[in-house]
PDB file of C-alpha atoms in Angstrom:
ATOM      1  CA  UNK I 174      -0.008  -0.006   0.000  1.00  0.00           C
ATOM      2  CA  UNK I 175       1.182   3.494  -0.830  1.00  0.00           C
ATOM      3  CA  UNK I 176       0.149   7.064  -0.112  1.00  0.00           C
ATOM      4  CA  UNK I 177       0.745  10.533  -1.578  1.00  0.00           C
ATOM      5  CA  UNK I 178       2.637  13.177   0.378  1.00  0.00           C
ATOM      6  CA  UNK I 179       4.096  16.553  -0.371  1.00  0.00           C
ATOM      7  CA  UNK I 180       7.817  17.302   0.078  1.00  0.00           C
ATOM      8  CA  UNK I 181       9.637  20.522  -0.497  1.00  0.00           C
ATOM      9  CA  UNK I 182      12.985  20.478  -2.210  1.00  0.00           C
ATOM     10  CA  UNK I 183      14.723  22.598  -4.839  1.00  0.00           C
ATOM     11  CA  UNK I 184      12.484  25.503  -3.748  1.00  0.00           C
ATOM     12  CA  UNK I 185       9.195  23.809  -4.788  1.00  0.00           C
ATOM     13  CA  UNK I 186       6.636  21.405  -3.404  1.00  0.00           C
ATOM     14  CA  UNK I 187       6.586  17.979  -5.076  1.00  0.00           C
ATOM     15  CA  UNK I 188       4.032  15.164  -4.836  1.00  0.00           C
ATOM     16  CA  UNK I 189       5.694  11.877  -3.872  1.00  0.00           C
ATOM     17  CA  UNK I 190       4.423   8.324  -3.581  1.00  0.00           C
ATOM     18  CA  UNK I 191       5.544   6.620  -0.344  1.00  0.00           C
ATOM     19  CA  UNK I 192       5.044   3.189   1.205  1.00  0.00           C
ATOM     20  CA  UNK I 193       2.269   3.289   3.792  1.00  0.00           C
ATOM     21  CA  UNK I 194       3.639   0.438   5.937  1.00  0.00           C
ATOM     22  CA  UNK I 195       7.382   0.180   5.195  1.00  0.00           C
ATOM     23  CA  UNK I 196       8.064  -2.575   7.743  1.00  0.00           C
ATOM     24  CA  UNK I 197       4.981  -4.738   7.197  1.00  0.00           C
ATOM     25  CA  UNK I 198       3.738  -7.266   4.677  1.00  0.00           C
ATOM     26  CA  UNK I 199       0.007  -7.758   4.246  1.00  0.00           C
ATOM     27  CA  UNK I 200      -1.336 -11.129   3.153  1.00  0.00           C
ATOM     28  CA  UNK I 201      -4.873 -11.751   2.027  1.00  0.00           C
ATOM     29  CA  UNK I 202      -6.377 -15.208   1.911  1.00  0.00           C
ATOM     30  CA  UNK I 203      -9.802 -16.767   1.987  1.00  0.00           C
ATOM     31  CA  UNK I 204      -8.284 -19.783   3.762  1.00  0.00           C
ATOM     32  CA  UNK I 205      -6.505 -18.671   6.937  1.00  0.00           C
ATOM     33  CA  UNK I 206      -5.426 -22.208   7.887  1.00  0.00           C
ATOM     34  CA  UNK I 207      -3.660 -22.790   4.535  1.00  0.00           C
ATOM     35  CA  UNK I 208      -1.956 -19.401   4.855  1.00  0.00           C
ATOM     36  CA  UNK I 209      -0.654 -20.220   8.337  1.00  0.00           C
ATOM     37  CA  UNK I 210       0.692 -23.594   7.141  1.00  0.00           C
ATOM     38  CA  UNK I 211       2.465 -22.028   4.185  1.00  0.00           C
ATOM     39  CA  UNK I 212       4.038 -19.399   6.450  1.00  0.00           C
ATOM     40  CA  UNK I 213       5.241 -22.069   8.869  1.00  0.00           C
ATOM     41  CA  UNK I 214       7.064 -23.784   5.999  1.00  0.00           C
ATOM     42  CA  UNK I 215       8.649 -20.469   5.000  1.00  0.00           C
ATOM     43  CA  UNK I 216       9.662 -19.875   8.611  1.00  0.00           C
ATOM     44  CA  UNK I 217      11.447 -23.216   8.700  1.00  0.00           C
ATOM     45  CA  UNK I 218      13.340 -22.400   5.508  1.00  0.00           C
ATOM     46  CA  UNK I 219      14.321 -18.888   6.606  1.00  0.00           C
ATOM     47  CA  UNK I 220      15.036 -19.894  10.215  1.00  0.00           C
ATOM     48  CA  UNK I 221      13.532 -16.619  11.402  1.00  0.00           C
ATOM     49  CA  UNK I 222      10.612 -15.959  13.636  1.00  0.00           C
ATOM     50  CA  UNK I 223       7.592 -14.684  11.657  1.00  0.00           C
ATOM     51  CA  UNK I 224       4.865 -13.015  13.659  1.00  0.00           C
ATOM     52  CA  UNK I 225       1.381 -12.924  12.266  1.00  0.00           C
ATOM     53  CA  UNK I 226      -0.999 -10.225  13.405  1.00  0.00           C
ATOM     54  CA  UNK I 227      -4.625 -10.362  12.448  1.00  0.00           C
ATOM     55  CA  UNK I 228      -5.910  -6.980  11.340  1.00  0.00           C
ATOM     56  CA  UNK I 229      -9.052  -5.839  13.138  1.00  0.00           C
ATOM     57  CA  UNK I 230     -12.041  -5.855  10.752  1.00  0.00           C
ATOM     58  CA  UNK I 231     -12.723  -2.154  11.411  1.00  0.00           C
ATOM     59  CA  UNK I 232      -9.125  -1.285  10.488  1.00  0.00           C
ATOM     60  CA  UNK I 233      -9.256  -3.498   7.397  1.00  0.00           C
ATOM     61  CA  UNK I 234     -12.424  -1.802   6.168  1.00  0.00           C
ATOM     62  CA  UNK I 235     -10.967   1.642   6.957  1.00  0.00           C
ATOM     63  CA  UNK I 236      -7.824   0.866   4.906  1.00  0.00           C
ATOM     64  CA  UNK I 237      -9.907  -0.521   2.014  1.00  0.00           C
ATOM     65  CA  UNK I 238     -12.018   2.679   2.027  1.00  0.00           C
ATOM     66  CA  UNK I 239      -8.943   4.923   2.108  1.00  0.00           C
ATOM     67  CA  UNK I 240      -6.843   3.115  -0.477  1.00  0.00           C
ATOM     68  CA  UNK I 241      -9.433   1.554  -2.800  1.00  0.00           C
ATOM     69  CA  UNK I 242      -8.703  -1.207  -5.281  1.00  0.00           C
ATOM     70  CA  UNK I 243      -5.443   0.449  -6.349  1.00  0.00           C
ATOM     71  CA  UNK I 244      -4.158   0.183  -2.732  1.00  0.00           C
ATOM     72  CA  UNK I 245      -3.033   3.801  -2.984  1.00  0.00           C
ATOM     73  CA  UNK I 246      -4.193   6.682  -0.745  1.00  0.00           C
ATOM     74  CA  UNK I 247      -4.334  10.010  -2.529  1.00  0.00           C
ATOM     75  CA  UNK I 248      -3.585  13.385  -0.969  1.00  0.00           C
ATOM     76  CA  UNK I 249      -6.401  14.994   1.037  1.00  0.00           C
ATOM     77  CA  UNK I 250      -7.138  18.704   1.539  1.00  0.00           C
ATOM     78  CA  UNK I 251      -8.937  20.434   4.348  1.00  0.00           C
ATOM     79  CA  UNK I 252      -9.341  23.357   6.712  1.00  0.00           C
ATOM     80  CA  UNK I 253      -9.060  23.843  10.444  1.00  0.00           C
ATOM     81  CA  UNK I 254     -12.230  25.218  11.993  1.00  0.00           C
ATOM     82  CA  UNK I 255     -12.779  25.820  15.711  1.00  0.00           C
ATOM     83  CA  UNK I 256      -9.646  23.882  16.564  1.00  0.00           C
ATOM     84  CA  UNK I 257     -10.638  20.774  14.624  1.00  0.00           C
ATOM     85  CA  UNK I 258      -9.893  19.509  11.144  1.00  0.00           C
ATOM     86  CA  UNK I 259     -12.528  19.344   8.432  1.00  0.00           C
ATOM     87  CA  UNK I 260     -11.389  17.512   5.330  1.00  0.00           C
ATOM     88  CA  UNK I 261     -12.971  18.929   2.179  1.00  0.00           C
ATOM     89  CA  UNK I 262     -11.610  16.509  -0.411  1.00  0.00           C
ATOM     90  CA  UNK I 263      -9.727  13.231  -0.649  1.00  0.00           C
ATOM     91  CA  UNK I 264      -9.927   9.873   1.083  1.00  0.00           C
ATOM     92  CA  UNK I 265      -9.849  11.333   4.603  1.00  0.00           C
ATOM     93  CA  UNK I 266     -13.127  13.203   3.999  1.00  0.00           C
ATOM     94  CA  UNK I 267     -15.635  11.976   6.575  1.00  0.00           C
ATOM     95  CA  UNK I 268     -12.893  10.272   8.616  1.00  0.00           C
ATOM     96  CA  UNK I 269     -11.820  13.300  10.650  1.00  0.00           C
ATOM     97  CA  UNK I 270     -12.372  11.301  13.861  1.00  0.00           C
ATOM     98  CA  UNK I 271      -9.501   8.993  12.832  1.00  0.00           C
ATOM     99  CA  UNK I 272      -6.985  11.849  12.652  1.00  0.00           C
ATOM    100  CA  UNK I 273      -4.822  11.836  15.779  1.00  0.00           C
ATOM    101  CA  UNK I 274      -2.362  14.591  14.918  1.00  0.00           C
ATOM    102  CA  UNK I 275      -1.811  17.016  12.054  1.00  0.00           C
ATOM    103  CA  UNK I 276       1.651  18.163  11.032  1.00  0.00           C
ATOM    104  CA  UNK I 277       0.881  21.249   8.960  1.00  0.00           C
ATOM    105  CA  UNK I 278       4.536  21.899   8.155  1.00  0.00           C
ATOM    106  CA  UNK I 279       5.081  18.459   6.609  1.00  0.00           C
ATOM    107  CA  UNK I 280       1.472  18.314   5.291  1.00  0.00           C
ATOM    108  CA  UNK I 281       0.736  15.012   7.026  1.00  0.00           C
ATOM    109  CA  UNK I 282      -1.918  13.579   9.343  1.00  0.00           C
ATOM    110  CA  UNK I 283      -1.312  10.707  11.753  1.00  0.00           C
ATOM    111  CA  UNK I 284      -4.194   8.242  11.711  1.00  0.00           C
ATOM    112  CA  UNK I 285      -5.592   6.312  14.669  1.00  0.00           C
ATOM    113  CA  UNK I 286      -6.475   2.626  14.433  1.00  0.00           C
ATOM    114  CA  UNK I 287      -8.389   0.440  16.859  1.00  0.00           C
ATOM    115  CA  UNK I 288      -5.554  -2.113  17.037  1.00  0.00           C
ATOM    116  CA  UNK I 289      -2.166  -0.854  18.238  1.00  0.00           C
ATOM    117  CA  UNK I 290      -0.156  -3.244  16.083  1.00  0.00           C
ATOM    118  CA  UNK I 291      -0.123  -0.946  13.038  1.00  0.00           C
ATOM    119  CA  UNK I 292       1.745   1.840  14.859  1.00  0.00           C
ATOM    120  CA  UNK I 293       1.869   5.308  13.360  1.00  0.00           C
ATOM    121  CA  UNK I 294       0.299   5.589   9.957  1.00  0.00           C
ATOM    122  CA  UNK I 295       0.744   8.849   8.081  1.00  0.00           C
ATOM    123  CA  UNK I 296      -1.495  10.211   5.342  1.00  0.00           C
ATOM    124  CA  UNK I 297      -1.052  13.250   3.107  1.00  0.00           C
ATOM    125  CA  UNK I 298      -3.220  16.159   4.270  1.00  0.00           C
ATOM    126  CA  UNK I 299      -2.784  19.715   3.079  1.00  0.00           C
ATOM    127  CA  UNK I 300      -4.444  22.345   5.282  1.00  0.00           C
ATOM    128  CA  UNK I 301      -5.111  25.364   3.051  1.00  0.00           C
ATOM    129  CA  UNK I 302      -7.066  27.518   5.497  1.00  0.00           C
ATOM    130  CA  UNK I 303      -7.375  28.060   9.236  1.00  0.00           C
ATOM    131  CA  UNK I 304     -10.382  29.841  10.764  1.00  0.00           C
TER     132      UNK I 304
END
């Protein structure tokens, strides 16, 4: 999964595509038992401990809504009104309650998930107005 973010270099802002979960691999399967067996075989070959974490259904649906079939989250835009964020366009629109922190300088929003195993997840959010 990837996401858009803005970075400033060479005097201009540039849209970049970044990996949403750089240290994680997501596996989808309709047969969980077969997936676990296949991973155990891989673990024996690699001689490393593989930890499987089941994604909460709410978090899975949230990620599917944000990233769509392309598994890519586009940049969002919004305003700050009365101390809170209101997203006007992009995948974060309607999901303001999932925003934990906004970094206006880096044009990023940290998203909250129900499960703590995902850690910090950043999404591109440009705040163009503050009231």
